Each structure stands twice: as C-alpha cells, then as structure tokens.
XYZ file of C-alpha atoms in Angstrom:
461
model
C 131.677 33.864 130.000
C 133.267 36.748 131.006
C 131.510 40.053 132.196
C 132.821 41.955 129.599
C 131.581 39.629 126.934
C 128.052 39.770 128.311
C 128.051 43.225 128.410
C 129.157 43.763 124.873
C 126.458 40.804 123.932
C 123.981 43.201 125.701
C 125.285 46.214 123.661
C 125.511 44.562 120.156
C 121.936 42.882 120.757
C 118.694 44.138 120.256
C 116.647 41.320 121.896
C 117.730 40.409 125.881
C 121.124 38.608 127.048
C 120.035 36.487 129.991
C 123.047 35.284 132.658
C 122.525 33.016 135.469
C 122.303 36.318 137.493
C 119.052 37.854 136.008
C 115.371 36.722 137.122
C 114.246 35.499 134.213
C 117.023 33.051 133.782
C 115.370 30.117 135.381
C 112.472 30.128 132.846
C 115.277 31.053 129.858
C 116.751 28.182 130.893
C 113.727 25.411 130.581
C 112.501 23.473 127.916
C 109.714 21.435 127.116
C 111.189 17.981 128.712
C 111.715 18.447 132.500
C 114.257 15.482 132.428
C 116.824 18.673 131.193
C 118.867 20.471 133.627
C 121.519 22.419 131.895
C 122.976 25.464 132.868
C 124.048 28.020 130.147
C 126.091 30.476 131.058
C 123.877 32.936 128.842
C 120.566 32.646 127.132
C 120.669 35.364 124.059
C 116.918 35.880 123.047
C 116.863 37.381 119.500
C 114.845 39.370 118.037
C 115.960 39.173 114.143
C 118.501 37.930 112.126
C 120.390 40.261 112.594
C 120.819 39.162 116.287
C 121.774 35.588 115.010
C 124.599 36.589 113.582
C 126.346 38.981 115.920
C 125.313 35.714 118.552
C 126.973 33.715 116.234
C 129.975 36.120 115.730
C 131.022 36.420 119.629
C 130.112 32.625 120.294
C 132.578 32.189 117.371
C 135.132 34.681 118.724
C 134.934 33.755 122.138
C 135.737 29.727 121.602
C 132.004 29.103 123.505
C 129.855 26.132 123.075
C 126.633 27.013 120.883
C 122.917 26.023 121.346
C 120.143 26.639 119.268
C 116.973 26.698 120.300
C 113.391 27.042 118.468
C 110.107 25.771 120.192
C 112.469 23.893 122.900
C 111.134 20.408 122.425
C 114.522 18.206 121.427
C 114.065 15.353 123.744
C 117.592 14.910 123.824
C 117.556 18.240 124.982
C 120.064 19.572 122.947
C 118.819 22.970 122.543
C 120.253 23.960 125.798
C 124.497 23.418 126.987
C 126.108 23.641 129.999
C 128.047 26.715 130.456
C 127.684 27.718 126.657
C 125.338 30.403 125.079
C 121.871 28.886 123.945
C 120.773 31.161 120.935
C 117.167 31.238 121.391
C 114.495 32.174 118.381
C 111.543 31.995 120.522
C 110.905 35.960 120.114
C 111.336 35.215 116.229
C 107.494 33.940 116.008
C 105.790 35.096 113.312
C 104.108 33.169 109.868
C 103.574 35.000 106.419
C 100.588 32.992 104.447
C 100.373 33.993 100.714
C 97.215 32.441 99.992
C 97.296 32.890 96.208
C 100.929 31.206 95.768
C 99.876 28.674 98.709
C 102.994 29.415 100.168
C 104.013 30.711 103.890
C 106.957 32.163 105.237
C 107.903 31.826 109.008
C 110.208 32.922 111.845
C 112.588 30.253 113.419
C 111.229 30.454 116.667
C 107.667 29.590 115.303
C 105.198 26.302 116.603
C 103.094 24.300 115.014
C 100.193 25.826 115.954
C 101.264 29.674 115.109
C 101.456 28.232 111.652
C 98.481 26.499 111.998
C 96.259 29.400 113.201
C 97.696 31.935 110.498
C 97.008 29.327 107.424
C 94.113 27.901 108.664
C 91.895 30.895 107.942
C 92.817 30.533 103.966
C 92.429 26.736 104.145
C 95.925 25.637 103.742
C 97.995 23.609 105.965
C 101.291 21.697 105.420
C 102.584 18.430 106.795
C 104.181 18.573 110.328
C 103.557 17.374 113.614
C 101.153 15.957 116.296
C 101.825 18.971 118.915
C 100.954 22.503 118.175
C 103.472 23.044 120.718
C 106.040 21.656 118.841
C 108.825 24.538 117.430
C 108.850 24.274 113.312
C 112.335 24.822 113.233
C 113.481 21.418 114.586
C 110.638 19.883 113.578
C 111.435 20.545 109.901
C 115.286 20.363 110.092
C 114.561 16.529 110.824
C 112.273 15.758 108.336
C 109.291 16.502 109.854
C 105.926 13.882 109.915
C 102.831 13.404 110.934
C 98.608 13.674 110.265
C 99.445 14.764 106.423
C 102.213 12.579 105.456
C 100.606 9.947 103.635
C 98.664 12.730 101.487
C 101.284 15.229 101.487
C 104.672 13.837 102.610
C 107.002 15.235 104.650
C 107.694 18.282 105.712
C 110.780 18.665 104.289
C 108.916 17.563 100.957
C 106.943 20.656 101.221
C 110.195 23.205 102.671
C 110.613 25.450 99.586
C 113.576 28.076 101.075
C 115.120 28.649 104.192
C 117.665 31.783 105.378
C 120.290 30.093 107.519
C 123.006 32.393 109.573
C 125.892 30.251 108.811
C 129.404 29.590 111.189
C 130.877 32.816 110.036
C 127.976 34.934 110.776
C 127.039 35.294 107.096
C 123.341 35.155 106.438
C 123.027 33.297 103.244
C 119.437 31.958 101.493
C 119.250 27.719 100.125
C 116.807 26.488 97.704
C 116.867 24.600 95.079
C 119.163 26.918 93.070
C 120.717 29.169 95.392
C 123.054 27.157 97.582
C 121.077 23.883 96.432
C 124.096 21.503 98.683
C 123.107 23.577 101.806
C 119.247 23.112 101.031
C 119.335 19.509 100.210
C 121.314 18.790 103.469
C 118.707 21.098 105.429
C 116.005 18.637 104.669
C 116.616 15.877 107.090
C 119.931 17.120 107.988
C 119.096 18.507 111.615
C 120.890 21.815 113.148
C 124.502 20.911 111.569
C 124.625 23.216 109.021
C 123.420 27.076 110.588
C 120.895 28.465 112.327
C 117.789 28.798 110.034
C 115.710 32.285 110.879
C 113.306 31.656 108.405
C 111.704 28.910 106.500
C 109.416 29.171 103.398
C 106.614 26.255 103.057
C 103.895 25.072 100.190
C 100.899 24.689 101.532
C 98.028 22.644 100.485
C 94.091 23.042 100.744
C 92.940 21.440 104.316
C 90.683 22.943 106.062
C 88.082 20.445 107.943
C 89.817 17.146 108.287
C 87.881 14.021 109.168
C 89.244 12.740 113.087
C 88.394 9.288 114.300
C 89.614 7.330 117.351
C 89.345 3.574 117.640
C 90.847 1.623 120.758
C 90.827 -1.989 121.780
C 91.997 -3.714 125.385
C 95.681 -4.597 125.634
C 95.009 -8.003 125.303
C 93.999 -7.059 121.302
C 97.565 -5.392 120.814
C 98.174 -8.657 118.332
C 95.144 -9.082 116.131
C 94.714 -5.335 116.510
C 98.571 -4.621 115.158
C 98.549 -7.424 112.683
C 95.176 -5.859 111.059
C 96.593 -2.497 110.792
C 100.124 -3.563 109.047
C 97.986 -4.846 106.259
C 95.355 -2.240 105.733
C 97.045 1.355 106.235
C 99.437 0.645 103.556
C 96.720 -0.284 100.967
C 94.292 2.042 102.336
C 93.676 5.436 100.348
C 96.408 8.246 100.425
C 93.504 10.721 101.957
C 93.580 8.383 105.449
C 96.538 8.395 107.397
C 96.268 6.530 110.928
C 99.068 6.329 113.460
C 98.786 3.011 115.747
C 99.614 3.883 119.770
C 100.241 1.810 122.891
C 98.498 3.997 125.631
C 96.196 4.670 128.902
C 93.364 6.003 127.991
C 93.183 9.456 130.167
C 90.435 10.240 132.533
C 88.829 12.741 130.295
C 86.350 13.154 127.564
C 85.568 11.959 124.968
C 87.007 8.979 126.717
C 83.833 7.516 128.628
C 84.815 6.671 132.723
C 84.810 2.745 132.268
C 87.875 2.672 130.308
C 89.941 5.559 132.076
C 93.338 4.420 133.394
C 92.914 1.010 130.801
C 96.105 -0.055 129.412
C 94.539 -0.097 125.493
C 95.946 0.225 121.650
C 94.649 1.953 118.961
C 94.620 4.231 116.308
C 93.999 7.670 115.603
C 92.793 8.666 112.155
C 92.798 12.034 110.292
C 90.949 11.828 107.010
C 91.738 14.657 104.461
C 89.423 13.603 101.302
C 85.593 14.562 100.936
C 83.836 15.535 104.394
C 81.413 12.632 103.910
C 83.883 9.536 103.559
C 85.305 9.346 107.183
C 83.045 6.622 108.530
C 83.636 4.382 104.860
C 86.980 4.627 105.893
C 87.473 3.782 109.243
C 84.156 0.811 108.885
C 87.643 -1.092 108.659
C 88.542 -0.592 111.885
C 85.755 -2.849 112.909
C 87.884 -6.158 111.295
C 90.092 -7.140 114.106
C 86.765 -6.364 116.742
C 84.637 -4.251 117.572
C 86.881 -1.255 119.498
C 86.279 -0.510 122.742
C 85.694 3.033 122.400
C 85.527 4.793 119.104
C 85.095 8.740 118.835
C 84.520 10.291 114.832
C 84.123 13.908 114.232
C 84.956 16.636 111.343
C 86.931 19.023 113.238
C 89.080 21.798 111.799
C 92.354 20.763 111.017
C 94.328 23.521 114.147
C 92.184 21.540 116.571
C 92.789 17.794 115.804
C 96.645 19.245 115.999
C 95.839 20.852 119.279
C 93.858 17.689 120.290
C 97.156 15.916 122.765
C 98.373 19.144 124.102
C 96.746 19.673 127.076
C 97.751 15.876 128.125
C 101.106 16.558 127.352
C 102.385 19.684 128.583
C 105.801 21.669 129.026
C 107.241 20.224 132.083
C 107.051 16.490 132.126
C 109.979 13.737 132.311
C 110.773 12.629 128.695
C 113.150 9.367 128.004
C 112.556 8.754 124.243
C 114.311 6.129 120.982
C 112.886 5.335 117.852
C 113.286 2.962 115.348
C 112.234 2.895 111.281
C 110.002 -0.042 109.951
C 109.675 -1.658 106.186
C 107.204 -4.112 107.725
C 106.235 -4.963 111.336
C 106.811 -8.837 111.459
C 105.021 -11.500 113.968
C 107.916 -11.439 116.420
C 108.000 -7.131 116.605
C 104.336 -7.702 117.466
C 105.007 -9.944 119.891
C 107.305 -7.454 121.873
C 104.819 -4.573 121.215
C 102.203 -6.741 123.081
C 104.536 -7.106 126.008
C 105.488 -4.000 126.441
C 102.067 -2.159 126.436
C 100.808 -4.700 129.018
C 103.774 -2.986 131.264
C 103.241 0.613 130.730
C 105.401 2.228 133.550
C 103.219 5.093 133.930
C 99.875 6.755 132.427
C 101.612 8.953 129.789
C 103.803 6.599 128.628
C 103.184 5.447 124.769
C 104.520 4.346 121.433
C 103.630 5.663 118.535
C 104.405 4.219 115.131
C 103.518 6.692 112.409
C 103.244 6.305 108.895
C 105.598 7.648 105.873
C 104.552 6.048 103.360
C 101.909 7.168 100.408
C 103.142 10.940 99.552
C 106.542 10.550 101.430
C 107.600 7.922 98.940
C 107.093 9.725 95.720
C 109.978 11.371 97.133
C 113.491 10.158 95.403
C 116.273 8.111 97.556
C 118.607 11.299 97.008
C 116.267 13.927 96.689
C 116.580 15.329 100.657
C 118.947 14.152 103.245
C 116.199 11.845 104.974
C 117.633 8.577 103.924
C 114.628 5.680 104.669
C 112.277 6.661 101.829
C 111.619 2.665 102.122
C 110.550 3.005 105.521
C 106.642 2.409 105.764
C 106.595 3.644 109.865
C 108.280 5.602 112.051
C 108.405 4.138 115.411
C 109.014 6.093 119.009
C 109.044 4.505 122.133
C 108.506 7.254 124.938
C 108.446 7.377 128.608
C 106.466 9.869 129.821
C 105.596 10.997 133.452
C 105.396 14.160 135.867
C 107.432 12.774 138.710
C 111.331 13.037 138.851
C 112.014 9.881 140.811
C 109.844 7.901 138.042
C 112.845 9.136 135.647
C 114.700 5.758 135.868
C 111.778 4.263 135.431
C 110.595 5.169 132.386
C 114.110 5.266 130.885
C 114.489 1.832 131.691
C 111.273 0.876 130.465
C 112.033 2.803 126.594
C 115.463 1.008 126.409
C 114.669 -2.333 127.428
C 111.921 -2.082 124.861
C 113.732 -0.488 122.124
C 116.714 -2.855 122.739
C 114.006 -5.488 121.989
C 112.465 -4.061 119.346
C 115.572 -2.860 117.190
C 116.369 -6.500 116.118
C 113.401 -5.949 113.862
C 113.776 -2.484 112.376
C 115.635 -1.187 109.606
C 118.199 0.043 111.853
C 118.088 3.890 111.377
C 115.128 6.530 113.003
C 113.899 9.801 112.750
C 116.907 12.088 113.667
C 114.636 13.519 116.234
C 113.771 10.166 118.238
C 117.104 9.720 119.024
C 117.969 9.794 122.744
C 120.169 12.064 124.623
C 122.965 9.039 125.403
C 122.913 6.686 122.236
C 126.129 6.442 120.599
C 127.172 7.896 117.450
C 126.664 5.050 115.037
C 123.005 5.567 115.485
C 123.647 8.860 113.809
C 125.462 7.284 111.088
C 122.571 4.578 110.542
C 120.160 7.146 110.485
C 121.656 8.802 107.275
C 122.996 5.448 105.490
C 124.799 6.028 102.494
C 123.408 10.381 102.601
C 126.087 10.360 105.849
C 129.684 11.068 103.659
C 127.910 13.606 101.580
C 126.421 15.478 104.664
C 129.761 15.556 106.094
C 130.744 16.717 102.765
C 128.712 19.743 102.782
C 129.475 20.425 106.589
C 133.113 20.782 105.715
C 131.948 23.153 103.365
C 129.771 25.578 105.777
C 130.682 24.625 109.321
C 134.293 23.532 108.808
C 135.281 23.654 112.683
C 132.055 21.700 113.649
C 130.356 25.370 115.844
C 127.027 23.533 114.854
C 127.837 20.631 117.324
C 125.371 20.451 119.906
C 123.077 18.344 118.092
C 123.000 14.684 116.395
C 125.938 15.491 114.990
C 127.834 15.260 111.599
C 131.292 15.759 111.652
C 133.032 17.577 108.740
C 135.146 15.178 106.793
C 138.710 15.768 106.310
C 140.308 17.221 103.997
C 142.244 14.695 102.348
C-alpha cells in the first residue's frame, strides 16, 4: 500500500489506520493462535459501519487483499493476510438486550462473554460457544455450537437479522424477508458474503445452569466412549455433555493425584430445574465410577468462562474436525490411541453434540448442511512452545487422517485447518455448495470476500 492510500484511509476513517510503521502494529497484528505470523500491510480498526464501508471501498479500489477480523480466533488464521488490509471490528463491541422481546442486538467485533455479561443480568442467553473469548461474529457466521445446542440449537438457529457491508460498500440488512438469499447463506455460510457489523439474536431464559465434570483414566477411553454414544442421544434435551480427550491441569477443582493424567471425560451443562443435575449425570456412574467428578449450579457467564484461563491468547493452535452420525467400534478404537499419545498438556479433542434442538432445524432451512450429524468432532493441538508446532500438527493430522474414514465426511466450517484442500470446503456444504455459490455471484461477484473457507461465485453461464 501506497503512502498516499494510507493517508487518505487515515482521513476518510474515524477509528485508527495501523501500518507496519506505527507502535501499535505488532499487537494489531496478533490473534488469538500464536501459530499466525502474517504481516498486513495495514490494520484499519473501525469504529462503525460507516468505517466498513469506506474500508471496503478503497480495499475495493485499490485491487488489495481483504481480511476481516472479529474476536481474532479463526484457527486457520484467516482473519489476518499478508500484505493486505485486515478490517478489524474489535472497537465495534457493544450488545443491546431487549429483555421483553428476548432479543439482543450486537456489534461485529463482540465475544462471547460481552454478550454473556449484558444478557445474563435479564436471564437470557443464546446458544454459542465454549470460550467467552471467542468473537460472535465468526462464531455465528459458521454455525455456531456449543453448552445450549441440544436445548436450543444452533446459533444460527437463534440469528434473527444481521447488517452486512457488502463488496460494493453498500450496507444492506438480511432476514428472513429482507434479502432472505443473503440471510439464509449467512447462517453457516462463513465470511463469503460481507462483512456483518451487527447481528440480532433470540434469546432464551438461562440463568443458573447445572455444571458437572466426570473423568475416567485413559485406559477407560473405550467403555467410557461406547457408554456415552448410547446415552447422550437418548438423554433429555435439558443435558447436553461434550466428551474430551485431555490432561487434567494442575489446578482446582482438579485434586493433585490426577494432575498431568492423560484422562477422558465429559463435561455437562444442565439447563432444566436447578434440582435435577445429579439425576442426570447418576448415569455417568455406568461405565465406572469416574475418577474425579466436580457438580455445581453456577451461573451460566461462568461455566462459559470456566476454560479460559487454561487457554489463553497466545498459544500454538494446529486444528481439523470431522462430523459424526454415529461413533462406531473402530472410531473408538483410534480415539483410544490417540489420547494415550497426547503430544502435549493442552492438547484435546472434543466431540460436541448437535443433535436434540439443532435437528428440528430443516435440511434447507440455513446453509449448515449436516442436520444428520449427531457430533461435531475437533481434533486440536495445543501448546505454548513454537518448536512443539510440528509436533502437535503432526499429531492432529495423523489422527484426523485416521479418524476421517469414519465420519460423514464434512465439519464445522470453523474446524477446518489453515492447509486442507478445497474439497473439504465443498464436503462441508454438500448439496447447499451450488446454491451458496449462487448467491455469492449475486453479492460478491469478483470473490473480495476471499480470505476465508472460500466459495467461489459460479459462472455465469
């Protein structure tokens, strides 16, 4: 970028323009996973709207490459490109509740846990992540799951409106009668289609939620795993459990004898009456008695805040994922293998559920296309030290590559790693692909939404 297009930037802007010469670009230019190291050649921090679009508008002029950023967590990294312009919505943090219509209305640079913290006071909450750290905006453009599915779906399920600044610099608002293609492509669709400055949610009554933890030694990953593939799917809506491989940390309420223990387990929210936690969890007791096994009410911003301190901004991230219908004998088998070789203390998988709620859902109703799928799998390599980097890459592919035999063959559009090919795009939105690329003829025709898991516009024929 030129000097004279910074400078103009600068002028046009109300919120900073950050080059590679200013102090503050080094932290501009960081993001949640420190396995990133991208160099833009300017970071444009705005403060509205109205910022989005003239960022768009000289991005657009100037032939640049275009980044979007919200809370910064894309493992892929892909809210940050080399020698482009990284539109970043950080300053845009900010959460409307109405607690009458149980809706709330939120900036695209908000987290999790802003939107936790303004709704919780009214009681409401709506299904997203595990991570209060965790930006909405990606979050949601992906589909969004995680301790509310099973009662409440998706997040997408529960996205009502968004305002997206579009290719031209247009702002324009989708729902489900005002541009109703661009809104149905929104939900699951990932950053393809604009730059979304605002998103409206319902929200639903949670307030207290019900938190249980329940881990067993590695050596019970198989009766363990082959309990829990049975019982969450028949278990009531109100208890959603995600299964993890894991070390348990060297912190409470983890008790000294089992810190640093390769372990599995599950950890339970419970959303129904305050009482019924321990009824429904007593299952948990089936495959063995756990090894350690932690129940509390908590309020709901704190079980959400519960993993954040463990994982902070800053460590090495190698991530893939992988949707399930059913976890079969032989998937256990390589689950069991893999968690007895852990490459480092952070490292985990997660397989979370989307079932209950999330399938009520139609096939066609939102771009997410595995409304079958019963988990969500990620495989993630986790760990503070640069030179373990190869390490835990190697560790996630060799188990994915494993693994994938026995999936459905699509994942969530955000547990897709920074070098898989294309096609894994294409399996993730099965049949939904063509008519994505459809409506991304239609509103990005030259493809300035790129750097992201990407949907090419179809041709015109």
């Amino acid at each position: 970028m030129d000097s004279t297009t910074l400078e103009a930037m600068r002028a046009a802007l109300r919120g900073p323009v950050i080059s590679p010469q200013d102090p503050e670009y080094r932290k501009a230019r960081t993001v949640y996973n420190a396995m990133i190291d991208r160099w833009p050649a300017a970071v444009v921090r705005c403060s509205d709207a109205a910022d989005v679009m003239a960022a768009v508008d000289f991005v657009r002029g100037e032939g640049l490459e275009l980044a979007v950023r919200g809370g910064g967590h894309s493992g892929a990294g892909l809210c940050l490109v080399d020698d482009g312009v990284t539109v970043d919505l950080s300053p845009m943090r900010w959460v409307h509740v109405d607690p009458a219509a149980r809706t709330a209305r939120v900036g695209g640079g908000t987290t999790l846990g802003d939107l936790d913290h303004a709704a919780h006071p009214f009681g409401l909450a709506t299904p997203s992540g595990i991570l209060s750290t965790t930006g909405v905006g990606g979050l949601t453009l992906g589909g969004g799951h995680g301790h509310l599915t099973r009662r409440y779906g998706l997040t997408v399920d529960n996205l009502i409106a968004a305002d997206v600044v579009l290719a031209d610099g247009s702002s324009v608002t989708a729902d489900e009668t005002e541009n109703a293609d661009l809104f149905w492509a929104l939900r699951g669709g990932g950053g393809n289609f604009g730059i979304v400055t605002s998103f409206s949610f319902r929200m639903h009554p949670v307030d207290t939620v019900g938190v249980a933890i329940t881990l067993w030694p590695v050596d019970r990953v198989p009766e363990v795993l082959t309990w829990y593939r049975d019982f969450l799917p028949q278990a009531p809506e109100d208890l959603n459990g995600f299964f993890a491989a894991l070390t348990a940390p060297p912190g409470p309420p983890f008790p000294e004898e089992i810190h640093g223990h390769k372990m599995c387990g599950v950890i339970w929210c419970w959303t129904g009456a305050p009482d019924g936690l321990e009824s429904a969890v007593a299952a948990a007791a089936e495959p063995g008695p756990p090894a350690f096994r932690f129940a509390t009410p908590m309020p709901y911003p704190a079980l959400q805040t519960m993993f954040d301190a463990l994982l902070p901004a800053g460590l090495q991230w190698y991530w893939r994922g992988n949707f399930f219908d059913r976890i079969t004998d032989d998937a256990i088998g390589v689950h069991a293998k893999y968690t007895e070789s852990l490459p480092t203390d952070l490292s985990t998988m997660h397989l979370y559920p989307v079932d209950g709620a999330a399938h009520r859902a139609g096939p066609d109703d939102t771009a997410w296309a595995y409304r079958d799928a019963v988990w969500s799998g990620v495989i993630a390599g986790i760990d503070p030290d640069p030179d373990r980097a190869g390490a835990i890459r190697e560790w996630c592919v060799d188990y994915w590559e494993e693994l994938h035999p026995h999936s459905m063959g699509g994942t969530y559009v955000n547990f897709i790693g920074a070098d898989e090919p294309q096609d894994r795009v294409r399996a993730t939105y099965r049949d939904h692909y063509d008519r994505l690329a459809a409506v991304k003829r239609a509103y990005d025709p030259a493809n300035l939404f790129h750097t992201n898991q990407n949907i090419e516009p179809v041709a015109l024929a």
